[in-house]
Amino acid sequence: MTSLSRRSLIVAPVLLASRPGSAQTYPSKPIRWIVPYAAGGPADALVRAIAPKLSENLGVPVIVDNRGGAGGSLGLEQLAKSPPDGYTIALGGTGTHSLNPYIQANIPYDPIKDFEPVTPIVSYVNVLVVNAQVPVKTVAELVAYAKVNPAKVTFASGGTGASNHLAGELLKAVTGAPLMHVPYRGSGPAMLDVIAGHITCMFDILVTVLPQIQAGKVRALAVTSAKRSPYAPDIPTMAESGVAGYAEAGNDLWFGVFAPAGTPKSIVDRLNAEIRKALGSPDLGQVLRTQGYDAWTFDPTEFAAFIRNDHAKWGKVVKSAGIKPE
């Protein structure tokens, strides 16, 4: 029997309750959660930690689907083209929504119009580190050192347009420090050259570089967040290290969950509630802390407003750095 003939046999109130997208019937089949990055990376580990709890809450399987490529843009393109029925969601974040639209030519989606923001899930921070032999102990001293040695002070990144590249460009914009950018193919090789003394400094994700800090291979100057990180409470903020206005000019890095544009509000609200419930689980909270994340959620309307603000803030940084879409 066709879907149409089945519907013709039931009365209107039941018809309304059984439509795709109604809160009463959703979900009734597995949900695909796109991770727009390769399997085995930090984003993948984050989603695979949350998915079992979300599956338990919703009562259906949540299947993780890695669709890496183009800095996350290929996976988000897949989401934008998916039916808005709540059965395909995706991880997005600072890169896919606030950076890629400015640094990638012909990006295949609109970060504001093509998605329904469901909820942020975590925030995380970068930390500015210098080679252990560089004669500075605060960010203010690094800025002064760079101004005295304008051709000598370099900062590495995982590539042009990467979040740690733009963190350095933001420092230049706020302080006027003449830091020379040296892009690498990934943050790992970049950090090795900072440790070896070939590069002066770089920004990197706190949890990634913390072992190098603890081993004395690099010196931490500041975290990029407005408050100190609970994972490294001895590392000051940029303001405490002598550079006011840095945290306000940019935002913490983040990941969140998105659905295709047009997904019914009842489904978005259900996903929001169940993801927030999952993130409130003590055992999941411990896993996220191990990964260096802070659980961070609010409602879809607030999330949409945050994305617009974040998109605009990082756009200013990209433009001030003179980065052209490629």
Coordinates of C-alpha atoms in Angstrom, one line a residue:
M1 CA 0.0 0.0 0.0
T2 CA 1.4 3.4 -0.9
S3 CA 2.0 6.2 1.7
L4 CA -0.8 8.2 0.1
S5 CA -3.4 5.4 0.3
R6 CA -2.4 4.6 3.9
R7 CA -2.9 8.2 4.8
S8 CA -6.3 8.3 3.1
L9 CA -7.6 5.7 5.5
I10 CA -6.9 7.6 8.7
V11 CA -8.7 10.6 10.2
A12 CA -7.2 14.0 10.2
P13 CA -6.0 14.2 13.8
V14 CA -4.1 11.0 13.4
L15 CA -2.7 12.2 10.1
L16 CA -1.4 15.3 11.7
A17 CA 0.3 13.3 14.4
S18 CA 2.0 10.9 12.0
R19 CA 3.4 13.3 9.5
P20 CA 7.2 13.1 9.0
G21 CA 8.6 15.8 11.3
S22 CA 6.0 15.5 14.0
A23 CA 7.3 15.3 17.5
Q24 CA 5.1 12.3 18.2
T25 CA 6.8 10.0 15.6
Y26 CA 10.4 11.3 15.5
P27 CA 12.7 9.5 15.4
S28 CA 11.5 6.2 13.9
K29 CA 14.7 5.1 12.1
P30 CA 18.5 5.5 12.5
I31 CA 20.0 9.0 12.4
R32 CA 23.2 9.7 10.4
W33 CA 25.7 12.1 12.1
I34 CA 28.1 13.4 9.6
V35 CA 31.6 14.2 10.9
P36 CA 33.2 16.4 8.2
Y37 CA 36.7 15.3 9.1
A38 CA 38.7 12.0 8.9
A39 CA 38.2 9.1 11.2
G40 CA 40.5 9.0 14.2
G41 CA 40.9 12.8 14.7
P42 CA 39.8 14.9 17.6
A43 CA 36.4 15.8 16.0
D44 CA 35.7 12.2 15.2
A45 CA 36.6 11.2 18.8
L46 CA 34.2 13.9 20.1
V47 CA 31.2 12.7 18.1
R48 CA 31.9 9.0 18.8
A49 CA 31.9 9.8 22.5
I50 CA 28.5 11.6 22.3
A51 CA 26.7 9.3 19.8
P52 CA 26.0 6.3 22.1
K53 CA 24.4 8.6 24.7
L54 CA 22.3 10.4 22.1
S55 CA 21.3 7.0 20.6
E56 CA 20.2 5.8 24.1
N57 CA 18.2 9.0 24.7
L58 CA 16.4 8.9 21.3
G59 CA 15.9 5.1 21.2
V60 CA 17.4 4.7 17.7
P61 CA 20.9 4.1 16.4
V62 CA 23.0 7.2 15.7
I63 CA 25.5 6.2 13.0
V64 CA 28.7 8.3 12.7
D65 CA 29.6 9.0 9.0
N66 CA 33.0 10.5 8.3
R67 CA 33.0 12.7 5.2
G68 CA 36.3 14.5 5.4
G69 CA 37.8 16.9 2.9
A70 CA 38.3 20.6 2.1
G71 CA 38.6 21.5 5.8
G72 CA 35.1 20.2 6.6
S73 CA 33.3 21.8 3.7
L74 CA 32.6 18.5 1.9
G75 CA 30.7 17.1 4.8
L76 CA 28.7 20.3 5.4
E77 CA 27.8 20.3 1.7
Q78 CA 26.4 16.8 2.2
L79 CA 24.3 18.0 5.1
A80 CA 23.0 21.0 3.1
K81 CA 21.8 18.7 0.4
S82 CA 20.1 16.2 2.8
P83 CA 16.4 16.1 3.4
P84 CA 15.3 18.3 6.3
D85 CA 13.7 15.5 8.2
G86 CA 16.0 15.2 11.2
Y87 CA 17.6 11.9 10.0
T88 CA 20.9 13.6 8.9
I89 CA 22.8 15.9 11.2
A90 CA 26.4 17.1 11.1
L91 CA 29.1 18.4 13.3
G92 CA 30.2 22.0 12.5
G93 CA 32.4 24.5 14.2
T94 CA 34.7 27.5 14.0
G95 CA 36.3 26.2 10.8
T96 CA 33.2 25.2 8.8
H97 CA 31.1 28.2 9.8
S98 CA 33.3 31.1 10.6
L99 CA 36.6 30.5 8.7
N100 CA 36.0 28.5 5.5
P101 CA 33.4 30.9 4.1
Y102 CA 36.2 33.6 4.0
I103 CA 39.2 31.5 2.9
Q104 CA 37.7 29.0 0.4
A105 CA 36.6 30.2 -3.0
N106 CA 33.2 28.8 -4.2
I107 CA 32.4 27.2 -0.9
P108 CA 29.4 24.9 -1.6
Y109 CA 27.1 26.1 1.2
D110 CA 26.0 29.2 3.0
P111 CA 26.9 28.9 6.7
I112 CA 23.9 31.0 7.8
K113 CA 21.1 30.1 5.3
D114 CA 21.7 26.4 4.6
F115 CA 21.5 25.0 8.2
E116 CA 19.3 24.9 11.3
P117 CA 21.6 25.4 14.3
V118 CA 20.7 22.7 16.9
T119 CA 23.1 23.4 19.8
P120 CA 26.8 24.0 20.5
I121 CA 28.3 21.1 22.2
V122 CA 31.8 22.0 23.3
S123 CA 34.3 24.9 23.4
Y124 CA 38.0 24.7 23.5
V125 CA 41.0 27.1 23.5
N126 CA 44.3 27.7 21.9
V127 CA 47.5 28.5 23.8
L128 CA 50.3 30.6 22.7
V129 CA 53.7 28.9 23.2
V130 CA 57.3 30.0 22.4
N131 CA 60.5 28.1 21.9
A132 CA 62.0 27.5 25.4
Q133 CA 65.1 29.6 24.6
V134 CA 63.2 32.7 23.4
P135 CA 63.8 35.4 26.1
V136 CA 60.2 36.3 26.8
K137 CA 57.8 35.1 29.6
T138 CA 54.6 37.1 28.8
V139 CA 52.8 38.0 25.6
A140 CA 53.6 41.7 26.2
E141 CA 57.3 40.8 26.3
L142 CA 56.9 38.8 23.0
V143 CA 55.2 41.8 21.4
A144 CA 58.0 44.1 22.5
Y145 CA 60.6 41.6 21.4
A146 CA 59.0 41.4 17.9
K147 CA 59.0 45.1 17.5
V148 CA 62.7 45.3 18.3
N149 CA 63.4 42.3 16.1
P150 CA 60.9 42.7 13.2
A151 CA 62.5 40.3 10.8
K152 CA 63.4 37.7 13.4
V153 CA 60.1 36.7 15.1
T154 CA 58.0 34.1 13.3
F155 CA 54.9 32.2 14.1
A156 CA 53.9 28.9 12.7
S157 CA 50.5 27.5 11.8
G158 CA 48.9 24.3 10.5
G159 CA 48.3 26.1 7.2
T160 CA 47.0 29.4 5.8
G161 CA 43.5 30.1 7.1
A162 CA 43.8 27.5 9.9
S163 CA 42.4 28.6 13.3
N164 CA 45.9 28.8 14.7
H165 CA 47.0 31.0 11.8
L166 CA 44.1 33.4 12.5
A167 CA 44.9 33.4 16.2
G168 CA 48.3 34.8 15.3
E169 CA 46.8 37.3 12.9
L170 CA 44.4 38.4 15.6
L171 CA 47.4 39.0 17.9
K172 CA 49.1 41.1 15.2
A173 CA 45.9 43.1 14.7
V174 CA 45.4 43.8 18.4
T175 CA 49.0 44.7 19.2
G176 CA 50.7 45.7 15.9
A177 CA 53.4 43.2 16.5
P178 CA 55.4 42.4 13.2
L179 CA 55.1 38.6 13.4
M180 CA 56.0 36.7 10.3
H181 CA 53.6 33.8 9.4
V182 CA 55.1 30.5 8.4
P183 CA 52.4 28.0 7.3
Y184 CA 53.0 24.3 7.5
R185 CA 51.0 21.2 6.3
G186 CA 49.5 20.5 9.7
S187 CA 50.2 21.7 13.3
G188 CA 52.3 18.6 14.2
P189 CA 55.3 19.5 11.9
A190 CA 54.9 23.2 12.9
M191 CA 55.2 22.4 16.6
L192 CA 58.3 20.3 16.0
D193 CA 60.0 23.3 14.4
V194 CA 59.0 25.5 17.3
I195 CA 60.6 23.0 19.7
A196 CA 63.7 22.8 17.6
G197 CA 64.1 26.6 17.6
H198 CA 63.5 27.2 13.9
I199 CA 60.3 29.1 14.6
T200 CA 59.7 31.5 17.5
C201 CA 56.1 30.7 18.5
M202 CA 52.7 29.3 17.6
F203 CA 49.2 28.9 18.8
D204 CA 47.9 25.4 19.2
I205 CA 45.0 23.6 20.9
L206 CA 45.8 23.4 24.6
V207 CA 45.2 19.7 25.2
T208 CA 47.5 18.9 22.2
V209 CA 50.5 21.0 23.3
L210 CA 50.1 20.5 27.1
P211 CA 52.6 17.6 27.2
Q212 CA 55.2 19.7 25.5
I213 CA 54.6 22.5 27.9
Q214 CA 54.9 20.1 30.9
A215 CA 58.1 18.6 29.5
G216 CA 59.6 22.1 29.2
K217 CA 60.0 21.8 25.4
V218 CA 58.0 25.0 24.9
R219 CA 57.0 27.8 27.2
A220 CA 53.3 28.8 27.5
L221 CA 52.6 32.5 27.5
A222 CA 48.7 32.6 27.5
V223 CA 45.5 30.9 26.6
T224 CA 43.2 32.7 24.2
S225 CA 40.0 32.4 26.3
A226 CA 38.7 35.2 28.5
K227 CA 39.2 33.0 31.6
R228 CA 41.9 30.6 32.5
S229 CA 41.4 27.0 31.4
P230 CA 40.6 24.5 34.2
Y231 CA 43.0 22.1 32.4
A232 CA 46.0 24.4 32.8
P233 CA 45.1 26.9 35.6
D234 CA 48.6 28.2 35.9
I235 CA 48.6 29.6 32.3
P236 CA 47.4 33.2 32.3
T237 CA 44.9 34.7 29.8
M238 CA 46.1 37.1 27.1
A239 CA 44.8 40.0 29.2
E240 CA 46.7 38.8 32.2
S241 CA 49.8 38.4 30.0
G242 CA 49.7 42.0 29.0
V243 CA 47.5 42.1 25.9
A244 CA 44.0 43.5 26.6
G245 CA 41.2 43.1 24.1
Y246 CA 42.3 39.8 22.5
A247 CA 39.5 37.6 23.8
E248 CA 36.9 40.2 22.9
A249 CA 38.1 40.5 19.3
G250 CA 37.8 36.8 18.7
N251 CA 35.9 33.9 20.3
D252 CA 36.8 30.6 21.8
L253 CA 36.9 27.7 19.3
W254 CA 33.8 25.5 19.3
F255 CA 31.9 22.6 17.8
G256 CA 28.2 22.3 17.4
V257 CA 25.4 20.2 15.8
F258 CA 23.5 21.3 12.7
A259 CA 20.5 20.0 10.7
P260 CA 19.6 21.0 7.1
A261 CA 17.7 24.3 6.6
G262 CA 13.9 23.7 6.8
T263 CA 14.1 21.0 9.5
P264 CA 10.9 21.3 11.6
K265 CA 11.3 23.2 14.8
S266 CA 9.9 20.3 16.8
I267 CA 12.7 18.1 15.6
V268 CA 15.4 20.7 16.2
D269 CA 14.1 21.2 19.7
R270 CA 14.0 17.5 20.4
L271 CA 17.6 17.1 19.2
N272 CA 18.6 20.0 21.3
A273 CA 17.0 18.6 24.4
E274 CA 18.5 15.1 24.0
I275 CA 22.0 16.3 23.1
R276 CA 22.0 18.6 26.1
K277 CA 20.8 15.7 28.3
A278 CA 23.6 13.5 26.9
L279 CA 26.2 16.2 27.6
G280 CA 24.9 16.4 31.2
S281 CA 25.9 12.8 31.8
P282 CA 28.8 12.6 34.4
D283 CA 30.7 9.8 32.6
L284 CA 30.5 11.7 29.2
G285 CA 31.6 14.8 30.9
Q286 CA 34.7 13.0 32.1
V287 CA 35.5 11.8 28.6
L288 CA 35.1 15.3 27.2
R289 CA 37.4 16.7 29.9
T290 CA 40.0 14.1 28.9
Q291 CA 39.8 15.3 25.4
G292 CA 40.3 18.9 26.6
Y293 CA 36.8 20.2 25.9
D294 CA 34.3 22.1 28.0
A295 CA 30.7 21.1 27.5
W296 CA 28.8 24.1 26.3
T297 CA 25.1 24.3 25.2
F298 CA 22.2 26.6 24.8
D299 CA 19.0 26.8 22.8
P300 CA 18.8 26.9 18.9
T301 CA 17.9 30.6 18.8
E302 CA 20.9 31.6 21.0
F303 CA 23.1 29.4 18.9
A304 CA 22.0 31.0 15.7
A305 CA 22.8 34.4 17.1
F306 CA 26.2 33.3 18.3
I307 CA 27.1 31.9 14.9
R308 CA 26.3 35.2 13.2
N309 CA 28.5 37.0 15.7
D310 CA 31.3 34.5 15.4
H311 CA 31.2 34.5 11.6
A312 CA 31.4 38.3 11.6
K313 CA 34.3 38.5 14.1
W314 CA 36.5 36.0 12.3
G315 CA 35.6 37.7 9.0
K316 CA 37.2 40.9 10.3
V317 CA 40.4 38.9 11.3
V318 CA 40.6 37.3 7.9
K319 CA 40.2 40.5 6.0
S320 CA 42.7 42.4 8.2
A321 CA 45.2 39.6 7.5
G322 CA 44.7 40.1 3.7
I323 CA 43.9 36.4 3.2
K324 CA 42.2 35.8 -0.2
P325 CA 39.9 32.9 -0.9
E326 CA 41.5 30.0 -2.7

